[in-house]
CSV table of C-alpha atoms in Angstrom, one decimal:
chain,number,residue,atom,x,y,z
A,1,UNK,CA,-70.0,45.3,-60.6
A,2,UNK,CA,-73.5,44.6,-61.6
A,3,UNK,CA,-76.1,44.2,-58.9
A,4,UNK,CA,-78.6,42.6,-61.2
A,5,UNK,CA,-79.8,39.3,-59.6
A,6,UNK,CA,-78.9,36.2,-61.5
A,7,UNK,CA,-81.8,34.3,-63.0
A,8,UNK,CA,-82.0,30.7,-61.8
A,9,UNK,CA,-84.0,28.2,-63.7
A,10,UNK,CA,-86.7,26.9,-61.4
A,11,UNK,CA,-87.3,23.2,-60.9
A,12,UNK,CA,-89.9,21.2,-59.1
A,13,UNK,CA,-88.9,20.6,-56.3
A,14,UNK,CA,-86.6,23.6,-56.4
A,15,UNK,CA,-82.9,22.9,-56.1
A,16,UNK,CA,-80.8,24.3,-53.2
A,17,UNK,CA,-78.4,27.3,-53.8
A,18,UNK,CA,-75.5,24.9,-53.3
A,19,UNK,CA,-76.6,23.0,-56.4
A,20,UNK,CA,-77.6,26.0,-58.6
A,21,UNK,CA,-75.3,28.9,-57.7
A,22,UNK,CA,-71.5,29.3,-58.4
A,23,UNK,CA,-69.0,27.3,-56.3
A,24,UNK,CA,-65.6,28.4,-55.1
A,25,UNK,CA,-64.2,27.2,-58.4
A,26,UNK,CA,-66.3,29.8,-60.1
A,27,UNK,CA,-65.6,32.5,-57.5
A,28,UNK,CA,-61.9,32.6,-56.6
A,29,UNK,CA,-60.3,35.2,-54.4
A,30,UNK,CA,-57.3,36.1,-56.7
A,31,UNK,CA,-58.0,39.3,-58.6
A,32,UNK,CA,-54.8,41.3,-59.4
A,33,UNK,CA,-57.0,44.3,-60.5
A,34,UNK,CA,-58.7,44.5,-57.1
A,35,UNK,CA,-57.5,47.5,-55.0
A,36,UNK,CA,-56.2,47.1,-51.5
A,37,UNK,CA,-53.8,44.2,-52.0
A,38,UNK,CA,-52.0,43.3,-48.8
A,39,UNK,CA,-48.8,44.9,-47.7
A,40,UNK,CA,-46.1,43.0,-45.6
A,41,UNK,CA,-48.0,43.7,-42.3
A,42,UNK,CA,-51.1,42.2,-43.8
A,43,UNK,CA,-49.1,39.1,-44.6
A,44,UNK,CA,-47.4,38.8,-41.2
A,45,UNK,CA,-50.3,39.6,-38.8
A,46,UNK,CA,-52.7,37.0,-40.2
A,47,UNK,CA,-49.9,34.4,-40.3
A,48,UNK,CA,-49.3,35.0,-36.5
A,49,UNK,CA,-53.0,34.6,-35.8
A,50,UNK,CA,-53.1,31.4,-37.8
A,51,UNK,CA,-49.9,30.0,-36.1
A,52,UNK,CA,-51.1,30.8,-32.6
A,53,UNK,CA,-54.7,29.5,-32.9
A,54,UNK,CA,-55.0,26.3,-30.9
A,55,UNK,CA,-58.4,25.6,-29.5
A,56,UNK,CA,-59.2,22.4,-27.4
A,57,UNK,CA,-62.8,22.8,-28.4
A,58,UNK,CA,-62.2,21.9,-32.1
A,59,UNK,CA,-59.7,19.6,-33.8
A,60,UNK,CA,-57.7,21.0,-36.7
A,61,UNK,CA,-59.9,19.0,-39.1
A,62,UNK,CA,-63.0,21.0,-37.9
A,63,UNK,CA,-61.5,24.5,-38.4
A,64,UNK,CA,-60.9,26.7,-41.4
A,65,UNK,CA,-58.8,29.8,-41.3
A,66,UNK,CA,-58.9,32.3,-44.2
A,67,UNK,CA,-56.6,35.3,-44.7
A,68,UNK,CA,-57.2,37.8,-47.5
A,69,UNK,CA,-59.8,35.5,-49.0
A,70,UNK,CA,-63.1,36.4,-50.6
A,71,UNK,CA,-66.3,35.5,-48.7
A,72,UNK,CA,-69.3,35.3,-51.1
A,73,UNK,CA,-72.4,35.9,-49.1
A,74,UNK,CA,-75.5,36.8,-51.2
A,75,UNK,CA,-77.4,34.0,-53.1
A,76,UNK,CA,-79.2,36.7,-55.1
A,77,UNK,CA,-76.0,38.4,-56.1
A,78,UNK,CA,-73.4,35.6,-56.2
A,79,UNK,CA,-70.6,37.9,-57.3
A,80,UNK,CA,-70.9,40.1,-54.2
A,81,UNK,CA,-68.1,39.4,-51.8
A,82,UNK,CA,-66.1,40.8,-48.9
A,83,UNK,CA,-62.4,40.1,-48.3
A,84,UNK,CA,-61.6,40.0,-44.6
A,85,UNK,CA,-57.9,40.2,-43.5
A,86,UNK,CA,-58.5,37.1,-41.3
A,87,UNK,CA,-61.5,35.0,-40.5
A,88,UNK,CA,-62.2,31.7,-38.6
A,89,UNK,CA,-65.0,29.2,-39.3
A,90,UNK,CA,-65.5,26.3,-37.0
A,91,UNK,CA,-67.5,23.1,-37.6
A,92,UNK,CA,-66.5,22.9,-41.3
A,93,UNK,CA,-63.9,20.5,-42.8
A,94,UNK,CA,-60.4,21.9,-43.1
A,95,UNK,CA,-60.6,21.0,-46.8
A,96,UNK,CA,-63.4,22.0,-49.1
A,97,UNK,CA,-65.7,19.0,-49.4
A,98,UNK,CA,-62.9,17.3,-47.4
A,99,UNK,CA,-60.9,17.0,-50.6
A,100,UNK,CA,-59.5,20.4,-51.9
A,101,UNK,CA,-57.8,23.6,-50.7
A,102,UNK,CA,-60.2,26.5,-50.8
A,103,UNK,CA,-60.0,29.2,-53.5
A,104,UNK,CA,-62.7,31.3,-51.6
A,105,UNK,CA,-65.3,30.9,-48.9
A,106,UNK,CA,-68.8,30.6,-50.4
A,107,UNK,CA,-71.4,30.6,-47.7
A,108,UNK,CA,-74.1,28.8,-49.7
A,109,UNK,CA,-71.7,26.0,-50.4
A,110,UNK,CA,-70.2,25.8,-46.8
A,111,UNK,CA,-73.5,26.1,-44.9
A,112,UNK,CA,-71.6,27.8,-42.0
A,113,UNK,CA,-70.8,31.5,-41.5
A,114,UNK,CA,-67.5,32.5,-39.9
A,115,UNK,CA,-67.4,32.8,-36.1
A,116,UNK,CA,-64.6,35.5,-35.9
A,117,UNK,CA,-63.5,38.1,-38.4
A,118,UNK,CA,-60.4,40.3,-37.9
A,119,UNK,CA,-59.9,43.5,-40.0
A,120,UNK,CA,-56.6,45.3,-40.0
A,121,UNK,CA,-57.3,49.0,-40.4
A,122,UNK,CA,-55.6,50.7,-43.3
A,123,UNK,CA,-55.6,54.4,-44.2
A,124,UNK,CA,-58.9,55.1,-45.9
A,125,UNK,CA,-60.7,51.9,-44.9
A,126,UNK,CA,-62.1,53.0,-41.5
A,127,UNK,CA,-65.6,53.7,-42.8
A,128,UNK,CA,-65.7,50.4,-44.7
A,129,UNK,CA,-64.4,48.4,-41.7
A,130,UNK,CA,-65.9,50.2,-38.8
A,131,UNK,CA,-69.2,51.7,-40.1
A,132,UNK,CA,-70.2,54.7,-37.9
A,133,UNK,CA,-67.4,53.8,-35.5
A,134,UNK,CA,-64.9,54.8,-38.2
A,135,UNK,CA,-65.9,58.4,-37.8
A,136,UNK,CA,-64.4,59.7,-34.5
A,137,UNK,CA,-67.0,62.4,-34.3
A,138,UNK,CA,-69.8,59.8,-34.3
A,139,UNK,CA,-68.9,57.3,-31.6
A,140,UNK,CA,-72.5,56.1,-31.0
A,141,UNK,CA,-74.0,54.0,-33.6
A,142,UNK,CA,-77.1,55.4,-35.3
A,143,UNK,CA,-79.7,54.0,-37.7
A,144,UNK,CA,-78.5,53.9,-41.3
A,145,UNK,CA,-79.7,52.9,-44.7
A,146,UNK,CA,-78.0,49.9,-46.4
A,147,UNK,CA,-76.4,50.8,-49.7
A,148,UNK,CA,-75.8,48.3,-52.4
A,149,UNK,CA,-73.3,46.8,-52.4
A,150,UNK,CA,-73.0,46.9,-48.6
A,151,UNK,CA,-69.9,47.8,-46.6
A,152,UNK,CA,-68.0,45.2,-44.7
A,153,UNK,CA,-69.5,46.4,-41.4
A,154,UNK,CA,-73.0,45.9,-42.8
A,155,UNK,CA,-72.3,42.5,-44.3
A,156,UNK,CA,-70.7,41.2,-41.2
A,157,UNK,CA,-73.4,42.6,-38.9
A,158,UNK,CA,-76.6,42.3,-41.0
A,159,UNK,CA,-76.0,39.5,-43.5
A,160,UNK,CA,-73.4,37.1,-42.2
A,161,UNK,CA,-74.2,38.0,-38.6
A,162,UNK,CA,-70.6,37.3,-37.5
A,163,UNK,CA,-70.7,36.8,-33.7
A,164,UNK,CA,-67.3,38.4,-33.0
A,165,UNK,CA,-65.8,41.2,-35.0
A,166,UNK,CA,-62.3,42.5,-34.2
A,167,UNK,CA,-60.6,45.6,-35.7
A,168,UNK,CA,-57.0,46.6,-35.1
A,169,UNK,CA,-55.3,49.8,-36.2
A,170,UNK,CA,-51.6,49.2,-36.2
A,171,UNK,CA,-50.9,53.0,-36.6
A,172,UNK,CA,-52.5,53.9,-33.3
A,173,UNK,CA,-52.4,50.4,-31.7
A,174,UNK,CA,-56.1,50.8,-31.0
A,175,UNK,CA,-58.2,47.6,-30.7
A,176,UNK,CA,-62.0,47.4,-31.2
A,177,UNK,CA,-64.0,44.4,-30.2
A,178,UNK,CA,-67.6,44.1,-31.4
A,179,UNK,CA,-70.0,41.4,-30.3
A,180,UNK,CA,-73.3,40.7,-32.0
A,181,UNK,CA,-76.1,41.4,-29.6
A,182,UNK,CA,-79.5,40.9,-31.2
A,183,UNK,CA,-79.3,42.5,-34.6
A,184,UNK,CA,-76.5,45.0,-33.9
A,185,UNK,CA,-72.9,45.0,-32.9
A,186,UNK,CA,-72.1,46.3,-29.5
A,187,UNK,CA,-68.7,47.7,-28.8
A,188,UNK,CA,-67.2,45.8,-25.8
A,189,UNK,CA,-65.1,47.7,-23.2
A,190,UNK,CA,-61.4,46.8,-23.2
A,191,UNK,CA,-58.7,47.7,-20.7
A,192,UNK,CA,-56.7,50.3,-22.6
A,193,UNK,CA,-53.5,49.3,-20.8
A,194,UNK,CA,-53.9,45.6,-21.6
A,195,UNK,CA,-56.8,44.9,-23.9
A,196,UNK,CA,-58.0,41.3,-23.8
A,197,UNK,CA,-60.8,39.6,-25.8
A,198,UNK,CA,-62.4,36.3,-24.6
A,199,UNK,CA,-64.4,34.0,-27.0
A,200,UNK,CA,-66.1,31.3,-24.9
A,201,UNK,CA,-67.0,29.1,-27.9
A,202,UNK,CA,-63.3,28.6,-28.4
A,203,UNK,CA,-62.1,28.9,-24.8
A,204,UNK,CA,-59.5,31.2,-26.2
A,205,UNK,CA,-58.6,34.8,-25.8
A,206,UNK,CA,-56.9,37.4,-28.0
A,207,UNK,CA,-54.8,40.3,-26.9
A,208,UNK,CA,-52.0,42.7,-27.9
A,209,UNK,CA,-48.6,41.1,-27.5
A,210,UNK,CA,-45.4,43.1,-27.8
A,211,UNK,CA,-42.6,41.0,-29.1
A,212,UNK,CA,-40.6,39.9,-32.1
A,213,UNK,CA,-42.2,37.9,-34.9
A,214,UNK,CA,-40.4,37.2,-38.2
A,215,UNK,CA,-37.7,39.7,-37.2
A,216,UNK,CA,-40.1,42.5,-36.5
A,217,UNK,CA,-40.7,43.8,-33.0
A,218,UNK,CA,-44.0,45.6,-32.4
A,219,UNK,CA,-47.5,45.1,-31.0
A,220,UNK,CA,-49.2,42.1,-32.5
A,221,UNK,CA,-52.6,40.5,-32.2
A,222,UNK,CA,-52.1,37.1,-30.7
A,223,UNK,CA,-54.2,34.2,-29.3
A,224,UNK,CA,-53.8,33.3,-25.6
A,225,UNK,CA,-55.1,30.4,-23.6
A,226,UNK,CA,-57.6,30.3,-20.7
A,227,UNK,CA,-54.7,30.9,-18.2
A,228,UNK,CA,-53.7,34.0,-20.1
A,229,UNK,CA,-50.5,32.5,-21.6
A,230,UNK,CA,-49.6,33.4,-25.1
A,231,UNK,CA,-49.9,30.4,-27.4
A,232,UNK,CA,-46.6,29.7,-29.0
A,233,UNK,CA,-46.1,29.5,-32.8
A,234,UNK,CA,-45.1,26.0,-34.2
A,235,UNK,CA,-41.5,27.4,-34.5
A,236,UNK,CA,-41.5,28.6,-30.9
A,237,UNK,CA,-43.0,25.3,-29.8
A,238,UNK,CA,-40.4,23.3,-31.7
A,239,UNK,CA,-37.6,25.5,-30.2
A,240,UNK,CA,-39.1,25.1,-26.7
A,241,UNK,CA,-39.2,21.3,-27.2
A,242,UNK,CA,-35.6,21.3,-28.4
A,243,UNK,CA,-34.5,23.3,-25.4
A,244,UNK,CA,-36.4,21.0,-23.1
A,245,UNK,CA,-34.9,17.9,-24.8
A,246,UNK,CA,-31.4,19.5,-24.5
A,247,UNK,CA,-32.1,20.2,-20.8
A,248,UNK,CA,-33.3,16.6,-20.3
A,249,UNK,CA,-30.2,15.3,-22.0
A,250,UNK,CA,-28.0,17.5,-19.8
A,251,UNK,CA,-29.8,16.3,-16.7
A,252,UNK,CA,-29.5,12.7,-17.8
A,253,UNK,CA,-25.7,13.2,-18.5
A,254,UNK,CA,-25.4,14.9,-15.0
A,255,UNK,CA,-27.2,11.9,-13.4
A,256,UNK,CA,-25.0,9.5,-15.3
A,257,UNK,CA,-21.9,11.4,-14.0
A,258,UNK,CA,-23.3,11.4,-10.5
A,259,UNK,CA,-24.1,7.6,-10.7
A,260,UNK,CA,-20.5,7.0,-12.0
A,261,UNK,CA,-19.1,9.0,-9.2
A,262,UNK,CA,-21.2,7.1,-6.7
A,263,UNK,CA,-20.0,3.8,-8.2
A,264,UNK,CA,-16.4,5.0,-8.0
A,265,UNK,CA,-17.0,6.0,-4.4
A,266,UNK,CA,-18.6,2.7,-3.6
A,267,UNK,CA,-15.7,0.9,-5.2
A,268,UNK,CA,-13.3,2.9,-3.2
A,269,UNK,CA,-15.2,2.2,0.0
A,270,UNK,CA,-15.2,-1.5,-0.9
A,271,UNK,CA,-11.5,-1.5,-1.5
A,272,UNK,CA,-10.9,0.4,1.8
A,273,UNK,CA,-13.2,-2.2,3.6
A,274,UNK,CA,-11.2,-5.0,2.0
A,275,UNK,CA,-7.9,-3.5,3.0
A,276,UNK,CA,-9.2,-3.0,6.6
A,277,UNK,CA,-10.4,-6.6,6.6
A,278,UNK,CA,-7.0,-7.8,5.4
A,279,UNK,CA,-5.3,-5.6,8.1
A,280,UNK,CA,-7.6,-7.0,10.8
A,281,UNK,CA,-6.8,-10.5,9.6
A,282,UNK,CA,-3.1,-9.8,9.7
A,283,UNK,CA,-3.4,-8.4,13.2
A,284,UNK,CA,-5.4,-11.5,14.2
A,285,UNK,CA,-2.8,-13.8,12.7
A,286,UNK,CA,0.0,-11.8,14.4
A,287,UNK,CA,-1.8,-12.0,17.7
A,288,UNK,CA,-2.3,-15.8,17.3
A,289,UNK,CA,1.4,-16.2,16.5
A,290,UNK,CA,2.3,-14.2,19.6
A,291,UNK,CA,0.1,-16.5,21.7
A,292,UNK,CA,1.6,-19.6,20.2
A,293,UNK,CA,5.1,-18.3,20.8
A,294,UNK,CA,4.3,-17.3,24.4
A,295,UNK,CA,2.9,-20.7,25.4
A,296,UNK,CA,6.2,-22.6,25.5
A,297,UNK,CA,8.0,-19.8,27.3
A,298,UNK,CA,5.3,-19.6,30.0
A,299,UNK,CA,5.3,-23.3,30.4
A,300,UNK,CA,9.1,-23.3,30.7
A,301,UNK,CA,8.7,-20.7,33.5
A,302,UNK,CA,6.7,-23.3,35.4
A,303,UNK,CA,3.2,-22.2,34.8
A,304,UNK,CA,0.6,-24.9,34.4
A,305,UNK,CA,-1.6,-25.4,31.4
A,306,UNK,CA,-4.5,-23.9,33.4
A,307,UNK,CA,-2.5,-20.8,34.4
A,308,UNK,CA,-1.3,-20.2,30.8
A,309,UNK,CA,-4.9,-20.6,29.5
A,310,UNK,CA,-6.1,-18.1,32.0
A,311,UNK,CA,-3.4,-15.6,31.2
A,312,UNK,CA,-3.9,-15.8,27.5
A,313,UNK,CA,-7.7,-16.0,27.6
A,314,UNK,CA,-7.6,-19.5,26.0
A,315,UNK,CA,-9.0,-22.8,26.9
A,316,UNK,CA,-6.8,-25.6,28.1
A,317,UNK,CA,-7.4,-27.5,24.9
A,318,UNK,CA,-6.3,-24.5,22.8
A,319,UNK,CA,-3.1,-24.2,24.9
A,320,UNK,CA,-2.4,-27.9,24.4
A,321,UNK,CA,-3.0,-27.7,20.7
A,322,UNK,CA,-0.9,-24.6,20.2
A,323,UNK,CA,1.9,-26.1,22.3
A,324,UNK,CA,1.8,-29.3,20.3
A,325,UNK,CA,2.0,-27.3,17.1
A,326,UNK,CA,5.0,-25.3,18.3
A,327,UNK,CA,6.8,-28.5,19.3
A,328,UNK,CA,6.0,-30.1,15.9
A,329,UNK,CA,4.0,-32.9,17.4
């Protein structure tokens, strides 16, 4: 690749790089002759990061996520590019110029550099992705000259100045987290047992999750919320909502059955109360008949109306009325 700067015709006043340099339509990402095309893991892991990214700080229309896509970064050498495995830019429209799907990410067109870049280490890419950290015998960063074209590490640190740079080696399950401090990346300490990354601008974290994704069980990079909960994928969220809806339907059915049972019990109680009332009425009618039948007998025995009334617990008028009814008067 030629490193000769492109000559740009000068105008008065000078035009901006966005107006004079190539756009994403001139600088696509697809290049079948480029080495290092992604394997299956390089398809699955970026997809999981995309599907679990959900920040309350930005709406989906203010976020762009790129995977295995060229980032063109140098206005003097517009063909120079780096191809991160995964990157996130915030404060840019989801669609290029709010109209089209991106072919690449051209910084002089976008006006915003990515906030987070993730590289998935492959055999032979450690030096390119990790700079001096890629050499296990040289753990401490040292001054170095910048070759041309620059390595990913140098571009991310010195040119694009990416605030958060994450590298994961799936062969050793080692996770590196670099944060830009001043002009250099500083390696951040992570808990080796449960490494966790926090990005305050997003109010999101990232960690290593062991589980099954797309039928593969292993350690995966995954986003988590402020409470430390793993953010579900859309498929998991849909499944969870379906399970909750099924549970709610079962609870509603159970409540309906309980209400029906209560209604049946109430109906049975009403029937029992009605039966008891009928029995009480029958007893009262029987008692009244007994009183009516007893009045003539007691009067025939020589008792006075007053005495009969006292014995039966009636008034004299009631005794006279019952007696008259018995005699057919």
